[in-house]
Coordinates of C-alpha atoms in Angstrom, one line a residue:
M1175 CA -153.4 127.5 0.3
D1176 CA -151.1 126.7 -2.6
P1177 CA -153.2 125.7 -5.6
E1178 CA -150.9 122.8 -6.3
H1179 CA -151.6 121.4 -2.8
R1180 CA -155.4 121.9 -2.7
P1181 CA -157.5 118.8 -2.4
L1182 CA -158.2 117.1 -5.7
M1183 CA -161.9 116.6 -5.1
A1184 CA -163.6 120.0 -5.2
V1185 CA -167.0 118.3 -5.1
D1186 CA -167.5 116.5 -1.8
S1187 CA -169.2 113.2 -2.1
D1188 CA -172.0 114.2 0.3
D1189 CA -172.6 117.5 -1.6
K1190 CA -173.1 116.0 -5.0
P1191 CA -176.3 117.0 -6.8
S1192 CA -178.9 114.4 -6.9
P1193 CA -179.7 112.5 -10.1
Q1194 CA -183.0 114.3 -10.3
T1195 CA -181.3 117.7 -10.2
L1196 CA -178.7 116.7 -12.9
T1197 CA -181.5 115.4 -15.1
K1198 CA -183.3 118.7 -14.9
L1199 CA -180.0 120.5 -15.8
I1200 CA -179.5 118.1 -18.8
K1201 CA -182.9 119.0 -20.1
R1202 CA -182.2 122.7 -19.7
L1203 CA -179.0 122.3 -21.6
R1204 CA -180.8 120.5 -24.4
S1205 CA -183.3 123.3 -24.7
L1206 CA -180.5 125.9 -24.8
T1207 CA -178.7 123.9 -27.6
L1208 CA -182.0 123.5 -29.6
T1209 CA -182.3 127.3 -29.4
L1210 CA -178.7 127.9 -30.3
L1211 CA -178.8 125.6 -33.3
P1212 CA -182.4 125.5 -34.7
V1213 CA -181.1 124.6 -38.2
E1214 CA -178.3 122.5 -39.7
V1215 CA -174.8 123.8 -39.2
D1216 CA -171.5 122.5 -40.5
P1217 CA -169.8 120.6 -37.6
E1218 CA -166.3 122.0 -38.7
S1219 CA -167.6 125.6 -38.1
I1220 CA -168.7 124.6 -34.6
N1221 CA -165.4 123.0 -33.6
N1222 CA -163.3 125.9 -35.1
P1223 CA -161.3 127.6 -32.3
T1224 CA -162.6 131.0 -33.6
S1225 CA -166.1 129.7 -34.2
R1226 CA -168.8 132.4 -34.6
I1227 CA -171.2 130.0 -32.9
I1228 CA -169.4 128.9 -29.8
T1229 CA -168.3 132.3 -28.7
P1230 CA -167.2 133.5 -25.2
R1231 CA -170.7 134.9 -24.6
V1232 CA -172.3 131.6 -25.5
I1233 CA -169.9 129.8 -23.1
K1234 CA -170.8 132.2 -20.3
A1235 CA -174.5 131.7 -21.0
Y1236 CA -174.1 127.9 -20.5
K1237 CA -172.2 128.4 -17.3
D1238 CA -174.8 130.7 -16.0
A1239 CA -177.5 128.2 -17.0
A1240 CA -175.9 125.7 -14.6
G1241 CA -176.3 127.9 -11.6
D1242 CA -174.6 126.5 -8.5
F1243 CA -173.8 123.2 -10.3
V1244 CA -171.0 124.4 -12.7
D1245 CA -168.8 121.5 -11.5
A1246 CA -171.3 119.1 -13.0
L1247 CA -171.7 121.1 -16.3
P1248 CA -169.2 119.1 -18.4
Y1249 CA -170.8 115.8 -17.4
C1250 CA -174.3 117.1 -18.2
L1251 CA -173.1 118.5 -21.6
L1252 CA -171.6 115.2 -22.5
R1253 CA -174.8 113.4 -21.4
A1254 CA -176.8 115.9 -23.6
R1255 CA -174.4 115.1 -26.4
A1256 CA -175.2 111.3 -26.0
E1257 CA -178.9 112.0 -26.2
F1258 CA -178.5 114.2 -29.3
M1259 CA -176.5 111.4 -31.0
W1260 CA -179.3 108.9 -30.1
D1261 CA -181.8 111.3 -31.7
A1262 CA -179.6 111.6 -34.8
N1263 CA -179.2 107.8 -35.2
H1264 CA -183.0 107.2 -34.7
N1265 CA -184.3 110.0 -36.8
P1266 CA -182.4 110.0 -40.1
A1267 CA -184.4 113.0 -41.4
D1268 CA -182.9 115.3 -38.7
Y1269 CA -179.5 113.5 -38.5
D1270 CA -177.4 116.5 -39.6
E1271 CA -179.2 118.9 -37.2
N1272 CA -178.9 116.6 -34.2
F1273 CA -175.3 115.7 -35.1
G1274 CA -174.4 119.4 -35.1
R1275 CA -176.0 119.9 -31.7
A1276 CA -174.1 116.9 -30.3
I1277 CA -170.8 118.4 -31.5
A1278 CA -171.8 121.8 -30.0
C1279 CA -172.4 120.1 -26.6
E1280 CA -169.0 118.4 -26.8
V1281 CA -167.2 121.6 -27.9
L1282 CA -168.9 123.5 -25.1
A1283 CA -167.8 120.9 -22.5
R1284 CA -164.2 121.1 -23.8
R1285 CA -164.2 125.0 -23.6
I1286 CA -165.7 125.1 -20.1
V1287 CA -163.1 122.6 -18.8
H1288 CA -160.4 124.8 -20.5
Y1289 CA -161.6 127.9 -18.7
A1290 CA -162.0 126.1 -15.3
A1291 CA -159.7 127.0 -12.4
P1292 CA -156.6 124.7 -12.4
E1293 CA -157.2 123.6 -8.8
T1294 CA -160.7 122.3 -9.6
L1295 CA -159.9 120.8 -13.0
N1296 CA -159.3 117.2 -12.0
A1297 CA -162.4 117.3 -9.7
I1298 CA -164.6 118.4 -12.6
M1299 CA -163.2 115.7 -14.9
S1300 CA -163.2 112.8 -12.4
T1301 CA -166.1 113.4 -10.0
R1302 CA -168.7 110.7 -10.6
F1303 CA -172.4 111.6 -11.0
Q1304 CA -175.7 109.9 -11.8
H1305 CA -178.8 110.9 -13.8
I1306 CA -182.3 109.5 -14.3
Q1307 CA -182.7 107.3 -17.3
V1308 CA -185.7 107.2 -19.6
D1309 CA -187.1 104.1 -17.7
G1310 CA -186.9 106.0 -14.4
D1311 CA -183.9 104.1 -13.0
K1312 CA -180.7 105.7 -11.9
S1313 CA -177.7 105.5 -14.3
E1314 CA -174.4 103.9 -13.3
M1315 CA -171.9 106.2 -11.6
S1316 CA -169.8 108.0 -14.3
S1317 CA -167.5 111.0 -14.5
A1318 CA -167.2 113.4 -17.3
L1319 CA -164.0 111.6 -18.5
E1320 CA -165.7 108.2 -18.4
M1321 CA -168.8 109.6 -20.2
A1322 CA -166.6 111.0 -22.9
I1323 CA -164.9 107.6 -23.3
D1324 CA -168.2 105.7 -23.5
S1325 CA -169.4 108.1 -26.2
H1326 CA -166.1 108.3 -28.0
C1327 CA -165.8 112.1 -27.8
T1328 CA -162.6 112.6 -29.6
I1329 CA -162.9 116.4 -29.4
F1330 CA -163.1 116.3 -25.6
L1331 CA -160.6 113.6 -25.0
S1332 CA -158.0 115.2 -27.2
S1333 CA -158.0 118.4 -25.1
T1334 CA -155.0 119.3 -23.1
E1335 CA -157.0 119.1 -19.8
A1336 CA -158.3 115.6 -20.5
Q1337 CA -154.8 114.3 -21.5
D1338 CA -153.2 115.9 -18.5
L1339 CA -155.5 113.9 -16.2
V1340 CA -155.1 110.7 -18.3
N1341 CA -151.3 111.0 -18.2
S1342 CA -151.4 111.6 -14.4
L1343 CA -153.5 108.4 -14.1
W1344 CA -151.2 106.5 -16.4
H1345 CA -148.0 107.5 -14.5
G1346 CA -149.7 107.1 -11.1
D1347 CA -149.5 110.7 -10.0
I1348 CA -153.3 110.4 -9.4
V1349 CA -154.7 107.2 -7.8
Q1350 CA -158.1 105.8 -6.9
R1351 CA -159.3 105.7 -3.4
T1352 CA -162.6 104.3 -2.1
N1353 CA -164.6 106.7 0.0
A1354 CA -167.1 106.1 2.8
N1355 CA -170.0 105.8 0.3
H1356 CA -168.2 102.9 -1.5
D1357 CA -167.6 105.3 -4.4
V1358 CA -164.2 106.0 -6.1
D1359 CA -162.4 109.3 -5.6
Y1360 CA -159.2 110.3 -7.5
V1361 CA -156.6 111.8 -5.2
Q1362 CA -153.0 113.0 -5.7
Y1363 CA -150.6 110.2 -4.9
F1364 CA -148.3 112.4 -2.7
E1365 CA -151.3 112.9 -0.3
T1366 CA -151.2 109.2 0.4
R1367 CA -147.5 109.1 1.1
E1368 CA -145.8 110.3 4.3
N1369 CA -142.4 111.1 2.9
E1370 CA -140.2 110.9 -0.2
S1371 CA -137.9 108.1 0.9
F1372 CA -137.3 105.0 -1.0
L1373 CA -139.0 102.7 1.5
S1374 CA -142.2 104.8 1.4
R1375 CA -142.3 104.4 -2.3
L1376 CA -141.9 100.6 -2.0
N1377 CA -145.7 100.4 -2.0
P1378 CA -147.6 97.3 -3.3
S1379 CA -150.5 99.5 -4.5
R1380 CA -148.2 100.8 -7.2
M1381 CA -148.9 97.6 -9.1
S1382 CA -152.3 99.1 -10.0
V1383 CA -150.8 102.0 -11.9
P1384 CA -151.7 101.6 -15.6
G1385 CA -148.2 102.4 -16.9
Y1386 CA -146.6 99.8 -14.7
Q1387 CA -149.3 97.2 -15.5
N1388 CA -148.6 97.8 -19.2
Y1389 CA -144.8 97.1 -18.8
M1390 CA -145.7 93.9 -16.7
R1391 CA -148.1 92.8 -19.5
I1392 CA -145.4 93.2 -22.1
I1393 CA -142.9 91.0 -20.2
V1394 CA -145.5 88.4 -19.3
W1395 CA -146.9 88.1 -22.8
L1396 CA -143.5 87.8 -24.5
F1397 CA -142.7 85.0 -22.0
F1398 CA -146.1 83.4 -22.7
L1399 CA -145.3 83.4 -26.5
L1400 CA -142.0 81.6 -25.7
V1401 CA -143.8 79.0 -23.6
Y1402 CA -146.4 78.4 -26.3
S1403 CA -143.8 78.1 -29.0
Q1404 CA -142.0 75.4 -27.0
A1405 CA -145.2 73.6 -26.0
V1406 CA -146.4 73.1 -29.5
R1407 CA -143.1 71.4 -30.4
Q1408 CA -143.8 68.6 -27.8
P1409 CA -145.2 66.0 -30.3
I1410 CA -142.0 65.9 -32.3
E1411 CA -139.5 66.2 -29.4
R1412 CA -140.9 63.5 -27.1
K1413 CA -141.7 59.9 -27.8
D1414 CA -143.9 59.3 -24.8
Q1415 CA -146.8 61.8 -24.9
R1416 CA -148.8 60.2 -22.1
D1417 CA -148.1 63.0 -19.6
F1418 CA -147.5 66.7 -19.7
D1419 CA -144.0 68.1 -20.1
E1420 CA -142.7 71.2 -18.3
W1421 CA -143.6 73.6 -21.1
E1422 CA -147.2 72.3 -21.3
I1423 CA -147.6 72.6 -17.6
V1424 CA -146.5 76.3 -17.6
L1425 CA -148.6 76.9 -20.7
Y1426 CA -151.9 75.7 -19.2
V1427 CA -151.1 77.3 -15.8
M1428 CA -150.7 80.7 -17.5
A1429 CA -153.7 80.1 -19.7
L1430 CA -155.7 79.5 -16.6
A1431 CA -154.4 82.7 -15.1
F1432 CA -155.4 84.7 -18.2
C1433 CA -158.8 83.0 -18.2
C1434 CA -159.4 84.0 -14.6
E1435 CA -158.3 87.5 -15.3
D1436 CA -160.7 87.8 -18.3
F1437 CA -163.7 86.5 -16.5
N1438 CA -162.9 88.7 -13.5
R1439 CA -162.8 91.7 -15.8
L1440 CA -166.0 90.7 -17.4
Y1441 CA -167.8 90.4 -14.1
K1442 CA -166.5 93.7 -12.8
L1443 CA -167.3 95.6 -16.0
L1444 CA -170.8 94.0 -16.0
K1445 CA -171.3 95.1 -12.4
F1446 CA -169.7 98.5 -12.2
V1447 CA -169.6 99.8 -15.8
T1448 CA -171.7 100.0 -18.9
Y1449 CA -171.7 97.4 -21.7
K1450 CA -169.9 100.1 -23.9
A1451 CA -166.7 99.2 -22.1
Y1452 CA -166.5 95.9 -24.0
N1453 CA -164.6 95.8 -27.2
F1454 CA -163.3 93.6 -30.0
W1455 CA -160.3 92.4 -28.1
M1456 CA -162.3 91.1 -25.2
I1457 CA -164.1 88.8 -27.8
V1458 CA -160.6 87.7 -29.0
A1459 CA -159.6 87.0 -25.4
F1460 CA -162.6 84.8 -24.7
I1461 CA -162.1 82.9 -28.0
T1462 CA -158.5 82.2 -27.0
D1463 CA -159.6 81.1 -23.6
G1464 CA -162.1 78.7 -25.2
I1465 CA -159.4 77.2 -27.4
F1466 CA -157.0 76.6 -24.5
A1467 CA -159.8 75.1 -22.4
T1468 CA -160.8 72.7 -25.2
A1469 CA -157.2 71.7 -26.0
F1470 CA -156.6 71.0 -22.3
I1471 CA -159.7 68.9 -21.9
L1472 CA -158.8 66.8 -25.0
R1473 CA -155.2 66.5 -23.7
V1474 CA -156.4 65.1 -20.4
A1475 CA -158.8 62.8 -22.1
G1476 CA -155.9 61.5 -24.2
F1477 CA -154.5 59.8 -21.1
S1478 CA -157.0 57.0 -21.5
D1479 CA -155.8 53.4 -21.7
A1480 CA -157.0 52.7 -25.3
E1481 CA -154.0 53.6 -27.3
E1482 CA -155.9 54.3 -30.6
Q1483 CA -158.4 56.5 -28.8
A1484 CA -155.7 58.3 -26.8
S1485 CA -153.6 59.0 -29.8
R1486 CA -156.6 60.5 -31.7
L1487 CA -157.5 62.7 -28.8
R1488 CA -153.9 63.9 -28.3
L1489 CA -153.7 64.7 -32.0
L1490 CA -157.0 66.6 -31.9
S1491 CA -155.8 68.5 -28.8
F1492 CA -152.6 69.8 -30.5
Q1493 CA -154.6 70.6 -33.7
I1494 CA -157.0 72.8 -31.7
L1495 CA -154.1 74.3 -29.8
S1496 CA -152.6 75.4 -33.1
F1497 CA -155.6 77.7 -33.7
A1498 CA -154.5 79.9 -30.8
A1499 CA -151.3 80.9 -32.5
P1500 CA -152.8 83.7 -34.8
L1501 CA -154.8 85.1 -31.9
L1502 CA -151.8 85.1 -29.6
W1503 CA -149.5 86.9 -32.0
M1504 CA -152.4 89.3 -33.0
K1505 CA -152.7 90.3 -29.3
L1506 CA -149.2 91.7 -29.5
V1507 CA -150.9 94.7 -31.0
T1508 CA -152.7 95.4 -27.8
V1509 CA -149.6 94.9 -25.7
F1510 CA -147.5 97.5 -27.6
D1511 CA -150.3 99.9 -28.4
R1512 CA -148.8 102.5 -26.1
Y1513 CA -146.6 103.3 -29.0
K1514 CA -148.4 105.7 -31.4
Y1515 CA -147.7 103.8 -34.6
V1516 CA -149.0 100.5 -33.2
G1517 CA -151.9 102.2 -31.5
M1518 CA -153.0 103.8 -34.8
M1519 CA -152.7 100.5 -36.5
Q1520 CA -155.0 98.9 -33.9
I1521 CA -157.5 101.8 -34.3
V1522 CA -157.5 101.3 -38.1
V1523 CA -158.0 97.5 -37.8
A1524 CA -160.8 97.9 -35.3
R1525 CA -162.5 100.5 -37.5
M1526 CA -162.2 98.3 -40.6
L1527 CA -163.7 95.4 -38.7
Q1528 CA -166.6 97.6 -37.6
E1529 CA -167.2 98.8 -41.2
S1530 CA -167.0 95.3 -42.5
G1531 CA -170.3 94.5 -40.8
I1532 CA -172.2 95.6 -43.9
F1533 CA -170.1 93.3 -46.1
F1534 CA -170.7 90.2 -43.9
A1535 CA -174.4 91.0 -43.6
L1536 CA -174.8 91.0 -47.4
L1537 CA -172.5 88.0 -47.7
S1538 CA -174.6 86.0 -45.2
V1539 CA -177.8 86.7 -46.9
L1540 CA -176.4 85.9 -50.4
S1541 CA -174.7 82.8 -49.2
L1542 CA -177.9 81.4 -47.7
G1543 CA -179.7 82.1 -51.0
F1544 CA -177.1 80.6 -53.3
G1545 CA -176.5 77.7 -50.9
Q1546 CA -180.2 76.9 -50.9
G1547 CA -180.3 77.2 -54.7
L1548 CA -177.4 74.8 -55.2
Y1549 CA -178.9 72.4 -52.7
A1550 CA -182.2 72.4 -54.6
L1551 CA -180.4 71.7 -57.9
D1552 CA -178.5 68.9 -56.3
A1553 CA -181.7 67.4 -54.9
S1554 CA -183.6 67.7 -58.2
D1555 CA -182.3 64.4 -59.6
G1556 CA -183.4 62.5 -56.6
T1557 CA -179.9 62.1 -55.1
L1558 CA -178.2 64.4 -52.6
Q1559 CA -174.5 65.0 -52.0
S1560 CA -173.0 66.3 -48.8
S1561 CA -174.1 69.8 -47.7
G1562 CA -170.6 70.4 -46.4
E1563 CA -169.3 70.0 -50.0
I1564 CA -171.6 72.8 -51.2
V1565 CA -170.4 75.1 -48.4
N1566 CA -166.8 74.3 -49.3
L1567 CA -167.4 75.1 -53.0
L1568 CA -169.0 78.5 -52.1
V1569 CA -166.1 79.4 -49.7
Q1570 CA -163.5 78.4 -52.4
A1571 CA -165.2 80.7 -54.9
L1572 CA -165.3 83.5 -52.4
L1573 CA -161.5 83.1 -51.8
Q1574 CA -160.9 83.3 -55.6
A1575 CA -160.3 79.6 -56.1
P1576 CA -163.5 78.3 -57.6
D1577 CA -163.9 74.6 -58.6
Y1578 CA -166.2 74.3 -61.6
A1579 CA -165.8 70.5 -62.1
P1580 CA -168.7 69.4 -59.8
F1581 CA -171.2 71.6 -61.7
A1582 CA -170.0 70.8 -65.3
P1583 CA -172.8 68.2 -65.9
S1584 CA -175.5 70.7 -64.9
P1585 CA -175.8 74.0 -67.0
A1586 CA -178.2 75.4 -64.4
G1587 CA -175.8 74.7 -61.5
L1588 CA -172.9 76.0 -63.5
T1589 CA -174.8 79.2 -64.2
L1590 CA -175.7 79.7 -60.6
Y1591 CA -172.1 79.1 -59.6
Y1592 CA -171.0 81.7 -62.1
L1593 CA -173.4 84.2 -60.7
W1594 CA -172.0 83.5 -57.2
G1595 CA -168.5 84.2 -58.3
V1596 CA -169.4 87.4 -60.2
I1597 CA -171.4 88.8 -57.3
T1598 CA -168.8 88.0 -54.6
G1599 CA -165.7 88.8 -56.7
L1600 CA -166.8 91.9 -58.5
I1601 CA -169.4 93.5 -56.2
L1602 CA -169.1 92.4 -52.6
L1603 CA -165.3 92.4 -52.4
N1604 CA -165.2 95.9 -54.0
I1605 CA -167.8 97.1 -51.5
L1606 CA -165.5 95.7 -48.7
I1607 CA -162.5 97.5 -50.2
S1608 CA -164.3 100.8 -50.4
L1609 CA -165.5 100.4 -46.8
F1610 CA -161.9 99.7 -45.7
S1611 CA -160.6 102.7 -47.6
S1612 CA -163.3 104.9 -46.1
A1613 CA -162.5 103.7 -42.5
Y1614 CA -158.8 104.2 -43.0
Q1615 CA -159.2 107.7 -44.4
D1616 CA -161.5 108.7 -41.5
V1617 CA -158.9 107.6 -38.9
V1618 CA -155.9 109.1 -40.7
D1619 CA -157.7 112.4 -41.3
D1620 CA -158.2 112.7 -37.5
A1621 CA -155.2 110.7 -36.4
E1622 CA -154.1 112.7 -33.4
A1623 CA -157.5 113.0 -31.8
Q1624 CA -158.3 109.4 -32.5
Y1625 CA -155.1 108.2 -30.9
L1626 CA -155.5 110.4 -27.8
A1627 CA -159.1 109.2 -27.4
F1628 CA -157.8 105.6 -27.7
F1629 CA -155.1 106.2 -25.1
A1630 CA -157.6 107.6 -22.7
T1631 CA -159.9 104.6 -23.2
K1632 CA -157.0 102.2 -22.6
T1633 CA -155.9 104.0 -19.4
I1634 CA -159.3 104.3 -17.9
G1635 CA -160.1 100.7 -18.9
M1636 CA -157.2 99.4 -16.8
I1637 CA -158.5 101.1 -13.6
R1638 CA -162.2 101.5 -14.2
A1639 CA -163.3 98.2 -12.7
P1640 CA -162.1 98.8 -9.1
D1641 CA -159.7 96.3 -7.6
S1642 CA -158.1 97.0 -4.2
Y1643 CA -155.3 94.5 -4.7
V1644 CA -154.0 94.1 -8.3
Y1645 CA -152.2 90.8 -9.0
P1646 CA -151.3 90.8 -12.7
A1647 CA -151.6 87.5 -14.5
P1648 CA -150.3 84.9 -13.9
F1649 CA -149.8 85.9 -10.3
N1650 CA -153.5 86.4 -9.9
L1651 CA -153.7 82.6 -9.3
I1652 CA -152.0 83.3 -6.0
E1653 CA -154.9 85.7 -5.1
V1654 CA -157.6 83.4 -6.4
F1655 CA -156.5 80.1 -4.7
L1656 CA -154.4 81.2 -1.7
I1657 CA -155.4 84.7 -0.6
S1658 CA -159.1 85.2 -1.5
P1659 CA -160.4 82.4 0.8
F1660 CA -159.1 84.3 3.8
E1661 CA -161.3 87.3 3.0
L1662 CA -164.3 85.2 4.4
V1663 CA -162.7 84.7 7.8
M1664 CA -160.5 87.7 8.3
K1665 CA -161.2 91.3 9.3
S1666 CA -160.8 93.8 6.5
T1667 CA -157.7 95.4 8.1
T1668 CA -156.1 92.0 8.6
Y1669 CA -156.9 90.9 5.1
A1670 CA -155.4 94.2 3.7
K1671 CA -152.2 93.6 5.7
L1672 CA -152.0 90.0 4.4
N1673 CA -152.3 91.3 0.8
R1674 CA -149.6 93.9 1.3
V1675 CA -147.2 91.4 2.8
V1676 CA -147.8 88.8 0.0
M1677 CA -147.6 91.4 -2.8
G1678 CA -144.5 92.9 -1.2
V1679 CA -142.8 89.5 -1.3
V1680 CA -144.1 88.3 -4.7
F1681 CA -143.5 91.7 -6.5
F1682 CA -140.4 92.8 -4.6
I1683 CA -138.2 93.1 -7.7
P1684 CA -140.7 95.1 -9.8
L1685 CA -141.7 97.2 -6.8
S1686 CA -138.0 98.0 -6.2
M1687 CA -137.6 99.0 -9.8
I1688 CA -140.7 101.2 -9.6
A1689 CA -139.5 102.8 -6.3
F1690 CA -136.0 103.5 -7.8
Y1691 CA -137.6 105.0 -11.0
E1692 CA -139.9 107.3 -9.1
S1693 CA -137.3 108.4 -6.5
V1694 CA -134.7 109.1 -9.2
L1695 CA -136.7 110.4 -12.2
R1696 CA -140.0 111.5 -10.8
G1697 CA -138.8 112.8 -7.5
S1698 CA -137.8 116.3 -6.4
E1699 CA -136.4 118.6 -9.1
D1700 CA -133.3 119.3 -7.1
K1701 CA -132.3 115.6 -6.7
H1702 CA -130.8 113.5 -9.5
R1703 CA -131.0 116.4 -12.0
W1704 CA -128.1 115.1 -13.9
V1705 CA -130.0 111.8 -14.6
K1706 CA -133.0 113.7 -15.9
R1707 CA -130.8 115.9 -18.2
W1708 CA -129.0 112.8 -19.4
L1709 CA -132.3 111.0 -20.3
S1710 CA -133.9 114.1 -21.9
G1711 CA -133.9 114.7 -25.6
D1712 CA -131.5 117.1 -27.4
D1713 CA -134.4 118.9 -29.0
E1714 CA -136.6 119.0 -25.9
G1715 CA -138.3 122.4 -25.5
H1716 CA -138.5 124.7 -22.5
D1717 CA -141.4 125.8 -20.5
D1718 CA -143.0 129.2 -21.2
A1719 CA -141.9 130.8 -18.0
P1720 CA -142.2 134.6 -17.4
E1721 CA -138.4 134.9 -17.0
H1722 CA -138.0 133.6 -20.6
R1723 CA -139.9 136.6 -22.0
D1724 CA -137.4 139.3 -21.2
P1725 CA -134.0 137.5 -20.7
E1726 CA -131.0 139.3 -19.4
V1727 CA -127.5 138.9 -21.0
D1728 CA -124.4 138.7 -18.8
E1729 CA -122.3 141.8 -19.3
R1730 CA -119.1 139.7 -19.6
E1731 CA -120.6 137.6 -22.4
G1732 CA -122.7 140.2 -24.3
N1733 CA -120.1 143.0 -24.3
G1734 CA -122.9 145.6 -23.7
R1735 CA -125.3 144.0 -26.2
I1736 CA -128.8 143.0 -24.9
I1737 CA -131.7 140.9 -26.2
S1738 CA -134.7 142.7 -24.6
K1739 CA -134.3 146.1 -26.2
V1740 CA -138.0 146.0 -26.8
P1741 CA -140.1 144.6 -23.9
F1742 CA -142.2 141.5 -24.5
E1743 CA -145.4 143.4 -23.8
E1744 CA -144.6 145.9 -26.5
L1745 CA -143.8 143.2 -29.0
I1746 CA -147.1 141.4 -28.7
K1747 CA -149.1 144.5 -29.3
A1748 CA -148.4 144.0 -33.1
F1749 CA -149.9 140.5 -33.0
P1750 CA -153.4 139.9 -34.4
N1751 CA -156.1 138.7 -32.1
T1752 CA -156.3 135.0 -33.0
N1753 CA -158.8 134.2 -30.3
Q1754 CA -161.6 135.6 -32.4
S1755 CA -162.7 135.0 -36.0
S1756 CA -162.3 137.6 -38.7
E1757 CA -166.1 138.2 -38.7
A1758 CA -166.1 138.9 -35.0
L1759 CA -163.1 141.3 -35.3
M1760 CA -164.8 143.1 -38.1
L1761 CA -168.0 143.5 -36.2
K1762 CA -166.0 144.8 -33.2
E1763 CA -164.4 147.4 -35.4
I1764 CA -167.8 148.5 -36.9
L1765 CA -169.2 148.8 -33.4
H1766 CA -166.2 150.9 -32.3
M1767 CA -166.7 153.2 -35.4
K1768 CA -170.4 153.4 -34.6
K1769 CA -169.7 154.7 -31.1
Q1770 CA -167.2 157.2 -32.4
L1771 CA -169.8 158.4 -35.0
E1772 CA -172.5 158.8 -32.4
V1773 CA -170.1 160.9 -30.3
V1774 CA -169.3 163.2 -33.3
I1775 CA -173.0 163.6 -34.2
E1776 CA -173.8 164.4 -30.5
K1777 CA -171.2 167.1 -30.4
L1778 CA -172.6 168.6 -33.6
G1779 CA -176.0 168.8 -31.9
A1780 CA -177.8 166.5 -34.4
E1781 CA -180.0 163.5 -33.6
P1782 CA -178.1 160.2 -34.2
P1783 CA -179.5 158.1 -37.0
R1784 CA -181.7 155.3 -36.0
N1785 CA -182.3 152.7 -38.7
E1786 CA -182.5 149.0 -39.0
S1787 CA -178.8 148.5 -39.6
T1788 CA -177.8 150.5 -36.6
L1789 CA -180.3 148.6 -34.4
S1790 CA -178.9 145.3 -35.6
L1791 CA -175.3 146.3 -35.0
S1792 CA -176.2 147.4 -31.4
R1793 CA -177.8 144.0 -30.8
I1794 CA -174.6 142.3 -32.0

């Protein structure tokens, strides 16, 4: 069978190793790694392509250690990596040793995947396994790729093999399919399609492809920003504000759709995935949903008969609605993060916010102390001002706009306020700047790997929570209120047919564009070749095909001159072996000279020398 047309899933769902078996394998791999790295080793030397630690013989030893479960070896290595990282974070004295072992497990997983047969590569990366947790329960189903995402394994996720699978999922060349055990398998899309015609490509399931979802999100979000911009102008453009205008209706309908989508994602991630799938932007999304919900409730309450009360509630509604503007525009970063520059900016911001946790922890403790001190000084004379005023003065000083007038009558209060300004302005803010600088430098130094890991996380996150019928917001309201109720009374086949018909009608225009794009640009190589050449870049490279190594020159064009005077195989004999380190090459040469010396001594009839150095070389 042609390797390109072999089944994607090399590991049958019924033949998967049990969680108990994988747990035993994980423990064996941990023991191997502890023996391989008993002391602290520089992580850069482990990840070096010509590392003297992760050698071909070590890789073979780990593959042999898996026995008949080599397909699960990358998953088990990444699980062992997660356990070593837990050990490192909970045992500071051995942090460097355990961190090196974690890096070794990740590098080994990457090398083993690299040497895997091409026809089994996607299966090894995407087959989902379970293991036994410390408390005795089974873990959630997870693949090697998902395990790497949850553990933020940039070395593994930046590999060519991982990115090939991620790009196939992004473009829809590989799709999800639910098997008989209610688990998710990844299959080639061409296996689910009968032919290459345009009508066969007009498939509603293509709306679940991450790449197409991303383009839909961009269009919808830009339209939502337009609607929001028009809705907040309503108080100055209309005299009668007793009812909703058209822009407000569209705004709150779309806000409801986004709210339903966020809570649906939260429920499915909580049910099917680990808590590690949550991120900073989900928090932003829920805050935005809360703002819209509060503004809507106040807006409806503003329809009351009492004019004064109604006017106050309408004013408060639009004031709260204005707080959503920074969050909405900030989320543009997540919409356009497929572009590398925007994606890197998002990584840097997220890393800075993560590092700022130390700053806010110190700030909260100090603010409580200084706030209580100022409160005590204020209460010492028997009278007490508003506590909110004290908080306001502390925040003003933190933002470099202190107001010393309220503390002028009290030398003690003024001294305490001076100390607050010095500590926050000279110490805490400089700590925050240094943390931001460190986070930025860490991301920039490993920019490519960080972005590739981020892209993998984004892609898998869009399909990880299984959804048989994807209705992107705001069209998910059709599913929630019009389609989902029929699931309780219809057969599964009838319900599936209903969804296909509705999605085919609602998404006819985007589905037609997708079908045209796939049939023209992603179809057969012989068709529409001129379109592909027209859209390709001028500097686009060529594949490393065998016919490119010894090219022939047309006699009419070359006038007897040729390119391949020296064959390709002869040319590469002069190249150094870059697959091994200089130390390994040197040892190889020494061993070769040792064997030659033994042959010469044997011919001379003398006993070959046996000393400690010879014995050590033979062991190497």
